[in-house]
Coordinates of N, CA and C in Angstrom, one line a residue:
X28 N 16.7 22.4 -13.0 CA 17.1 21.1 -13.4 C 16.6 20.0 -12.4
X29 N 16.9 20.3 -11.1 CA 16.5 19.3 -10.1 C 15.0 19.1 -10.1
X30 N 14.3 20.2 -10.2 CA 12.8 20.2 -10.2 C 12.3 19.3 -11.4
X31 N 12.9 19.5 -12.6 CA 12.4 18.7 -13.7 C 12.8 17.2 -13.6
X32 N 13.9 16.9 -13.0 CA 14.3 15.5 -12.9 C 13.3 14.8 -11.9
X33 N 12.8 15.5 -10.9 CA 11.9 15.0 -10.0 C 10.4 15.0 -10.5
X34 N 10.1 16.0 -11.3 CA 8.8 16.1 -11.8 C 8.5 15.2 -13.0
X35 N 9.5 15.0 -13.9 CA 9.2 14.2 -15.1 C 8.7 12.8 -14.8
X36 N 9.3 12.0 -13.9 CA 8.8 10.7 -13.6 C 7.3 10.7 -13.1
X37 N 7.0 11.7 -12.2 CA 5.7 11.8 -11.7 C 4.7 12.1 -12.9
X38 N 5.1 13.0 -13.8 CA 4.2 13.3 -14.9 C 4.1 12.1 -15.8
X39 N 5.2 11.4 -16.0 CA 5.1 10.2 -16.9 C 4.1 9.1 -16.3
X40 N 4.3 8.8 -15.0 CA 3.5 7.8 -14.4 C 2.0 8.2 -14.3
X41 N 1.8 9.5 -14.1 CA 0.5 10.1 -14.1 C -0.3 10.0 -15.4
X42 N 0.5 10.1 -16.5 CA -0.2 10.1 -17.8 C 0.1 8.8 -18.6
X43 N 1.1 8.1 -18.3 CA 1.5 6.9 -19.1 C 1.0 5.6 -18.6
X44 N 0.4 5.5 -17.5 CA -0.2 4.3 -16.9 C -1.7 4.4 -17.0
X45 N -2.3 3.4 -17.6 CA -3.7 3.3 -17.8 C -4.3 2.0 -17.3
X46 N -5.5 2.0 -16.7 CA -6.1 0.8 -16.2 C -6.2 -0.3 -17.3
X47 N -5.8 -1.5 -17.1 CA -6.0 -2.6 -18.0 C -5.2 -2.6 -19.2
X48 N -4.2 -1.8 -19.3 CA -3.4 -1.7 -20.5 C -1.9 -2.2 -20.3
X49 N -1.8 -3.5 -20.0 CA -0.5 -4.1 -19.7 C 0.3 -4.4 -20.9
X50 N -0.3 -4.6 -22.1 CA 0.5 -5.1 -23.3 C 1.7 -4.2 -23.6
X51 N 1.5 -2.8 -23.7 CA 2.7 -2.0 -24.0 C 3.7 -2.1 -22.9
X52 N 3.3 -2.2 -21.7 CA 4.3 -2.3 -20.6 C 5.0 -3.6 -20.6
X53 N 4.3 -4.7 -20.9 CA 5.0 -6.0 -21.0 C 6.0 -6.0 -22.2
X54 N 5.6 -5.4 -23.3 CA 6.5 -5.3 -24.4 C 7.7 -4.4 -24.1
X55 N 7.5 -3.4 -23.3 CA 8.6 -2.5 -22.9 C 9.6 -3.3 -21.9
X56 N 9.0 -4.1 -21.0 CA 9.8 -4.8 -20.1 C 10.6 -5.9 -20.8
X57 N 10.0 -6.5 -21.8 CA 10.8 -7.5 -22.6 C 11.9 -6.8 -23.4
X58 N 11.6 -5.6 -23.9 CA 12.7 -4.9 -24.7 C 13.8 -4.5 -23.7
X59 N 13.5 -4.1 -22.5 CA 14.6 -3.8 -21.6 C 15.4 -5.0 -21.2
X60 N 14.7 -6.1 -21.0 CA 15.4 -7.4 -20.7 C 16.3 -7.8 -21.8
X61 N 15.7 -7.7 -23.1 CA 16.6 -8.1 -24.2 C 17.8 -7.2 -24.3
X62 N 17.7 -6.0 -24.1 CA 18.8 -5.0 -24.1 C 19.8 -5.4 -23.1
X63 N 19.3 -5.6 -21.8 CA 20.2 -5.9 -20.7 C 20.9 -7.3 -21.0
X64 N 20.2 -8.3 -21.3 CA 20.8 -9.6 -21.5 C 21.6 -9.7 -22.8
X65 N 21.1 -9.1 -23.8 CA 21.9 -9.0 -25.1 C 23.2 -8.3 -24.9
X66 N 23.2 -7.2 -24.2 CA 24.4 -6.5 -23.9 C 25.4 -7.3 -23.1
X67 N 24.9 -8.0 -22.1 CA 25.8 -8.9 -21.3 C 26.3 -10.0 -22.1
X68 N 25.5 -10.5 -23.0 CA 26.0 -11.6 -23.9 C 27.2 -11.1 -24.8
X69 N 27.1 -9.8 -25.1 CA 28.2 -9.3 -26.0 C 29.5 -9.0 -25.2
X70 N 29.3 -8.5 -23.9 CA 30.5 -8.0 -23.2 C 31.0 -9.0 -22.1
X71 N 30.1 -9.8 -21.5 CA 30.5 -10.7 -20.4 C 29.5 -11.8 -20.3
X72 N 29.4 -12.7 -21.3 CA 28.4 -13.7 -21.3 C 28.5 -14.7 -20.1
X73 N 29.6 -15.0 -19.6 CA 29.8 -15.9 -18.5 C 29.1 -15.4 -17.2
X74 N 28.8 -14.1 -17.2 CA 28.2 -13.5 -15.9 C 26.7 -13.8 -15.9
X75 N 26.1 -14.3 -17.0 CA 24.7 -14.7 -17.0 C 24.5 -16.0 -16.3
X76 N 23.5 -16.1 -15.4 CA 23.2 -17.3 -14.8 C 22.8 -18.4 -15.8
X77 N 23.4 -19.5 -15.7 CA 23.1 -20.6 -16.6 C 23.7 -20.6 -18.0
X78 N 24.5 -19.6 -18.3 CA 25.1 -19.5 -19.6 C 26.0 -20.6 -19.9
X79 N 26.8 -21.0 -18.9 CA 27.8 -22.1 -19.2 C 27.1 -23.4 -19.5
X80 N 26.0 -23.7 -18.8 CA 25.3 -24.9 -19.1 C 24.7 -24.9 -20.5
X81 N 24.1 -23.8 -20.8 CA 23.4 -23.7 -22.2 C 24.5 -23.8 -23.2
X82 N 25.6 -23.1 -23.0 CA 26.7 -23.2 -24.0 C 27.3 -24.6 -24.2
X83 N 27.4 -25.3 -23.1 CA 27.9 -26.7 -23.1 C 26.8 -27.6 -23.9
X84 N 25.6 -27.4 -23.6 CA 24.5 -28.2 -24.3 C 24.4 -27.9 -25.7
X85 N 24.5 -26.6 -26.1 CA 24.3 -26.3 -27.6 C 25.6 -26.4 -28.4
X86 N 26.7 -26.2 -27.8 CA 28.0 -26.2 -28.5 C 28.1 -25.2 -29.6
X87 N 27.3 -24.1 -29.5 CA 27.3 -23.1 -30.5 C 27.0 -21.7 -29.8
X88 N 27.9 -20.7 -30.0 CA 27.7 -19.5 -29.4 C 26.4 -18.8 -29.9
X89 N 26.0 -19.0 -31.1 CA 24.8 -18.4 -31.7 C 23.6 -19.0 -31.2
X90 N 23.6 -20.3 -31.1 CA 22.4 -21.0 -30.5 C 22.3 -20.7 -29.0
X91 N 23.4 -20.6 -28.3 CA 23.4 -20.3 -26.9 C 22.8 -18.9 -26.7
X92 N 23.2 -17.9 -27.5 CA 22.6 -16.6 -27.4 C 21.1 -16.6 -27.7
X93 N 20.7 -17.4 -28.7 CA 19.3 -17.5 -29.1 C 18.5 -18.1 -27.9
X94 N 19.0 -19.1 -27.3 CA 18.3 -19.8 -26.2 C 18.2 -18.8 -25.0
X95 N 19.3 -18.2 -24.7 CA 19.4 -17.3 -23.5 C 18.4 -16.2 -23.7
X96 N 18.5 -15.5 -24.9 CA 17.6 -14.4 -25.1 C 16.1 -14.8 -25.2
X97 N 15.9 -16.0 -25.8 CA 14.5 -16.5 -25.8 C 13.9 -16.7 -24.5
X98 N 14.7 -17.4 -23.6 CA 14.2 -17.7 -22.3 C 14.0 -16.4 -21.5
X99 N 14.9 -15.5 -21.6 CA 14.8 -14.2 -20.9 C 13.6 -13.4 -21.4
X100 N 13.3 -13.4 -22.7 CA 12.2 -12.7 -23.2 C 10.8 -13.3 -22.9
X101 N 10.8 -14.6 -23.2 CA 9.5 -15.3 -23.1 C 9.1 -15.8 -21.7
X102 N 10.1 -16.2 -20.9 CA 9.8 -16.7 -19.6 C 10.1 -15.8 -18.5
X103 N 11.4 -15.4 -18.4 CA 11.9 -14.7 -17.2 C 11.3 -13.3 -17.1
X104 N 11.3 -12.5 -18.1 CA 10.8 -11.1 -18.0 C 9.3 -11.1 -17.6
X105 N 8.4 -11.8 -18.2 CA 7.0 -11.8 -17.8 C 6.8 -12.3 -16.4
X106 N 7.5 -13.4 -16.1 CA 7.4 -14.0 -14.7 C 7.9 -13.0 -13.6
X107 N 9.0 -12.5 -13.8 CA 9.6 -11.5 -12.8 C 8.7 -10.3 -12.7
X108 N 8.2 -9.8 -13.8 CA 7.3 -8.6 -13.8 C 6.0 -8.9 -13.0
X109 N 5.4 -10.0 -13.3 CA 4.1 -10.3 -12.6 C 4.3 -10.8 -11.1
X110 N 5.4 -11.5 -10.8 CA 5.7 -11.8 -9.4 C 6.0 -10.5 -8.6
X111 N 6.7 -9.6 -9.2 CA 7.0 -8.3 -8.6 C 5.7 -7.6 -8.4
X112 N 4.8 -7.6 -9.3 CA 3.6 -6.9 -9.2 C 2.7 -7.5 -8.1
X113 N 2.8 -8.8 -8.0 CA 2.0 -9.5 -6.9 C 2.6 -9.1 -5.5
X114 N 3.9 -9.1 -5.4 CA 4.5 -8.6 -4.1 C 4.1 -7.2 -3.8
X115 N 4.2 -6.3 -4.8 CA 3.8 -4.9 -4.6 C 2.3 -4.8 -4.2
X116 N 1.5 -5.6 -4.8 CA 0.1 -5.5 -4.5 C -0.2 -5.9 -3.1
X117 N 0.5 -6.9 -2.6 CA 0.4 -7.3 -1.2 C 0.8 -6.2 -0.2
X118 N 2.0 -5.6 -0.6 CA 2.4 -4.4 0.2 C 1.4 -3.3 0.2
X119 N 0.9 -3.0 -1.0 CA -0.1 -1.9 -1.1 C -1.3 -2.2 -0.4
X120 N -1.8 -3.5 -0.4 CA -3.0 -3.8 0.3 C -2.9 -3.6 1.8
X121 N -1.7 -3.8 2.3 CA -1.5 -3.6 3.7 C -1.4 -2.1 4.1
X122 N -1.0 -1.3 3.1 CA -0.7 0.1 3.5 C -1.7 1.1 2.9
X123 N -2.4 0.8 1.8 CA -3.2 1.8 1.1 C -4.6 1.3 1.0
X124 N -5.6 2.0 1.5 CA -7.0 1.6 1.4 C -7.5 1.7 0.0
X125 N -7.4 2.9 -0.6 CA -7.9 3.1 -2.0 C -6.7 3.1 -2.9
X126 N -6.7 2.1 -3.8 CA -5.5 2.0 -4.7 C -6.0 1.6 -6.0
X127 N -5.1 1.8 -7.0 CA -5.4 1.3 -8.4 C -5.2 -0.2 -8.4
X128 N -5.5 -0.8 -9.6 CA -5.4 -2.2 -9.8 C -4.1 -2.8 -10.0
X129 N -4.0 -4.1 -10.1 CA -2.8 -4.9 -10.3 C -2.2 -4.5 -11.7
X130 N -3.1 -4.3 -12.7 CA -2.6 -3.9 -14.0 C -1.7 -2.7 -14.0
X131 N -2.1 -1.7 -13.2 CA -1.4 -0.4 -13.1 C 0.0 -0.7 -12.4
X132 N 0.0 -1.6 -11.4 CA 1.2 -1.9 -10.7 C 2.2 -2.6 -11.7
X133 N 1.7 -3.5 -12.5 CA 2.5 -4.2 -13.5 C 3.2 -3.1 -14.4
X134 N 2.4 -2.2 -14.9 CA 2.9 -1.1 -15.7 C 4.0 -0.3 -15.0
X135 N 3.8 0.0 -13.8 CA 4.7 0.8 -13.0 C 6.1 0.1 -13.0
X136 N 6.1 -1.2 -12.6 CA 7.3 -1.9 -12.5 C 8.0 -2.0 -13.9
X137 N 7.2 -2.3 -14.9 CA 7.8 -2.4 -16.3 C 8.5 -1.1 -16.7
X138 N 7.8 0.0 -16.5 CA 8.4 1.3 -16.9 C 9.5 1.8 -16.0
X139 N 9.4 1.4 -14.7 CA 10.5 1.8 -13.8 C 11.8 1.0 -14.1
X140 N 11.6 -0.1 -14.8 CA 12.8 -1.0 -15.1 C 13.7 -0.4 -16.3
X141 N 13.3 0.7 -16.8 CA 14.0 1.3 -18.0 C 15.5 1.4 -17.7
X142 N 16.0 1.9 -16.5 CA 17.4 1.9 -16.3 C 18.1 0.6 -16.3
X143 N 17.3 -0.5 -16.4 CA 17.9 -1.8 -16.4 C 18.7 -2.1 -17.7
X144 N 18.6 -1.3 -18.7 CA 19.4 -1.5 -19.9 C 20.9 -1.3 -19.6
X145 N 21.2 -0.5 -18.5 CA 22.6 -0.3 -18.1 C 23.2 -1.5 -17.4
X146 N 22.4 -2.5 -17.1 CA 23.0 -3.7 -16.6 C 24.0 -4.3 -17.5
X147 N 23.9 -4.0 -18.8 CA 24.9 -4.6 -19.8 C 26.2 -3.9 -19.6
X148 N 26.3 -2.8 -19.0 CA 27.6 -2.1 -18.8 C 28.5 -2.9 -17.8
X149 N 29.7 -3.3 -18.2 CA 30.5 -4.2 -17.3 C 31.2 -3.5 -16.2
X150 N 30.5 -2.6 -15.6 CA 31.0 -1.8 -14.4 C 29.9 -2.0 -13.3
X151 N 30.3 -2.6 -12.2 CA 29.3 -2.8 -11.1 C 28.7 -1.5 -10.6
X152 N 29.5 -0.4 -10.5 CA 29.0 0.8 -10.0 C 27.9 1.4 -10.9
X153 N 28.1 1.2 -12.2 CA 27.1 1.7 -13.1 C 25.8 0.9 -12.9
X154 N 25.9 -0.4 -12.8 CA 24.7 -1.2 -12.6 C 24.0 -0.8 -11.3
X155 N 24.8 -0.6 -10.2 CA 24.2 -0.2 -8.9 C 23.5 1.1 -9.1
X156 N 24.1 2.1 -9.7 CA 23.4 3.4 -9.9 C 22.1 3.3 -10.7
X157 N 22.2 2.5 -11.8 CA 21.0 2.3 -12.7 C 19.9 1.6 -11.9
X158 N 20.2 0.6 -11.2 CA 19.2 -0.2 -10.5 C 18.7 0.6 -9.3
X159 N 19.5 1.4 -8.6 CA 19.0 2.2 -7.5 C 18.0 3.3 -8.1
X160 N 18.3 3.8 -9.3 CA 17.4 4.8 -9.9 C 16.1 4.0 -10.3
X161 N 16.2 2.8 -10.7 CA 15.0 2.0 -11.0 C 14.1 1.9 -9.8
X162 N 14.7 1.6 -8.7 CA 14.0 1.5 -7.4 C 13.3 2.8 -7.1
X163 N 14.0 3.9 -7.3 CA 13.4 5.2 -7.0 C 12.2 5.4 -8.0
X164 N 12.4 5.1 -9.2 CA 11.3 5.3 -10.2 C 10.1 4.4 -9.8
X165 N 10.3 3.2 -9.3 CA 9.3 2.3 -8.9 C 8.5 2.9 -7.8
X166 N 9.2 3.4 -6.8 CA 8.5 4.0 -5.6 C 7.7 5.2 -6.0
X167 N 8.3 6.1 -6.9 CA 7.6 7.3 -7.4 C 6.3 6.9 -8.2
X168 N 6.5 5.9 -9.0 CA 5.4 5.4 -9.8 C 4.2 4.8 -9.0
X169 N 4.6 4.1 -7.9 CA 3.6 3.6 -7.0 C 2.8 4.7 -6.3
X170 N 3.6 5.7 -5.9 CA 2.9 6.8 -5.2 C 2.0 7.6 -6.1
X171 N 2.4 7.8 -7.3 CA 1.5 8.5 -8.3 C 0.3 7.7 -8.7
X172 N 0.5 6.5 -9.1 CA -0.5 5.7 -9.7 C -1.5 5.2 -8.6
X173 N -1.0 5.0 -7.4 CA -1.9 4.5 -6.4 C -2.4 5.6 -5.4
X174 N -2.0 6.8 -5.7 CA -2.4 7.9 -4.9 C -2.1 7.8 -3.4
X175 N -0.8 7.5 -3.1 CA -0.4 7.3 -1.7 C 0.8 8.2 -1.5
X176 N 1.3 8.2 -0.2 CA 2.4 9.0 0.1 C 3.7 8.3 -0.4
X177 N 4.8 9.1 -0.5 CA 6.0 8.6 -0.9 C 6.5 7.5 0.1
X178 N 6.3 7.8 1.4 CA 6.8 6.8 2.4 C 6.0 5.5 2.2
X179 N 4.7 5.5 2.1 CA 4.0 4.3 1.9 C 4.4 3.6 0.6
X180 N 4.5 4.3 -0.4 CA 5.0 3.7 -1.7 C 6.3 3.1 -1.5
X181 N 7.3 3.7 -0.9 CA 8.6 3.2 -0.7 C 8.5 1.9 0.1
X182 N 7.7 1.9 1.2 CA 7.5 0.6 2.0 C 6.9 -0.5 1.1
X183 N 5.9 -0.2 0.3 CA 5.3 -1.2 -0.5 C 6.2 -1.7 -1.6
X184 N 7.1 -0.8 -2.0 CA 8.0 -1.1 -3.1 C 9.3 -1.9 -2.7
X185 N 9.6 -1.9 -1.4 CA 10.8 -2.4 -0.9 C 11.1 -3.9 -1.3
X186 N 10.1 -4.8 -0.9 CA 10.3 -6.2 -1.2 C 10.3 -6.5 -2.8
X187 N 9.3 -6.0 -3.5 CA 9.3 -6.3 -4.9 C 10.6 -5.6 -5.6
X188 N 11.0 -4.5 -5.2 CA 12.2 -3.9 -5.8 C 13.5 -4.8 -5.5
X189 N 13.5 -5.3 -4.3 CA 14.6 -6.2 -4.0 C 14.6 -7.4 -4.9
X190 N 13.4 -8.0 -5.1 CA 13.3 -9.1 -6.0 C 13.6 -8.8 -7.5
X191 N 12.9 -7.7 -8.0 CA 13.1 -7.4 -9.4 C 14.5 -6.8 -9.7
X192 N 14.8 -5.8 -9.0 CA 16.1 -5.1 -9.3 C 17.3 -5.6 -8.6
X193 N 17.1 -6.2 -7.4 CA 18.2 -6.7 -6.7 C 18.6 -8.1 -7.1
X194 N 17.6 -9.0 -7.3 CA 17.9 -10.4 -7.7 C 17.8 -10.6 -9.2
X195 N 16.7 -10.3 -9.8 CA 16.5 -10.6 -11.3 C 17.5 -9.7 -12.1
X196 N 17.6 -8.5 -11.8 CA 18.6 -7.6 -12.6 C 20.0 -7.6 -12.1
X197 N 20.2 -8.3 -11.0 CA 21.6 -8.4 -10.5 C 22.1 -7.3 -9.7
X198 N 21.3 -6.5 -9.1 CA 21.7 -5.3 -8.3 C 22.5 -5.7 -7.0
X199 N 22.1 -6.8 -6.4 CA 22.7 -7.3 -5.2 C 24.1 -7.7 -5.5
X200 N 24.3 -8.5 -6.6 CA 25.6 -8.9 -7.0 C 26.5 -7.8 -7.3
X201 N 25.9 -6.8 -8.0 CA 26.7 -5.6 -8.4 C 27.1 -4.8 -7.2
X202 N 26.2 -4.7 -6.2 CA 26.6 -4.0 -5.0 C 27.7 -4.7 -4.2
X203 N 27.6 -6.1 -4.2 CA 28.7 -6.9 -3.5 C 30.0 -6.6 -4.2
X204 N 30.0 -6.5 -5.5 CA 31.2 -6.3 -6.3 C 31.8 -4.9 -6.0
X205 N 30.9 -3.9 -5.9 CA 31.3 -2.5 -5.5 C 31.9 -2.5 -4.1
X206 N 31.3 -3.2 -3.2 CA 31.8 -3.2 -1.8 C 33.1 -3.9 -1.7
X207 N 33.3 -5.0 -2.5 CA 34.5 -5.7 -2.5 C 35.6 -5.0 -3.3
X208 N 35.3 -3.9 -4.0 CA 36.3 -3.1 -4.7 C 36.6 -3.6 -6.1
X209 N 35.7 -4.4 -6.6 CA 35.9 -4.9 -8.0 C 35.7 -3.9 -9.1

């Protein structure tokens, strides 16, 4: 079991990431974002950044949900994905001589974000576990796709993982809540 859990992500990233094929990955990232944000809208809408302002401006819970989901899908997900890839590319450029392109890095982040759907669960410990696993998937994906060591991949993944999974997906806030005992 342990071997398969460690081997499956490597196999997926080895076969599932192709040069210049960002569209499926972007669609996947948007779907993960919609699931995470949509779930939070259902169980704890006030925990979403900016929700109160949008709710006040629209005066309709349905319009508020549409605006929040639309902004998350059309603006936030692609922006976070590509900024994260840019940060990872800078880290990889400093650590790895022969590496794959930016397109592959975008795909790795998008697919590594799969556990982000669990951000909708209103338990900080679940969110921390899911986003920690996303960080591991991200480092594994970078190592496989860019043909580098796990150590170098982890170093290159540190800052973009903090940005994508810590800030954008709320991993830091969830960890703070776990530490505070919430």
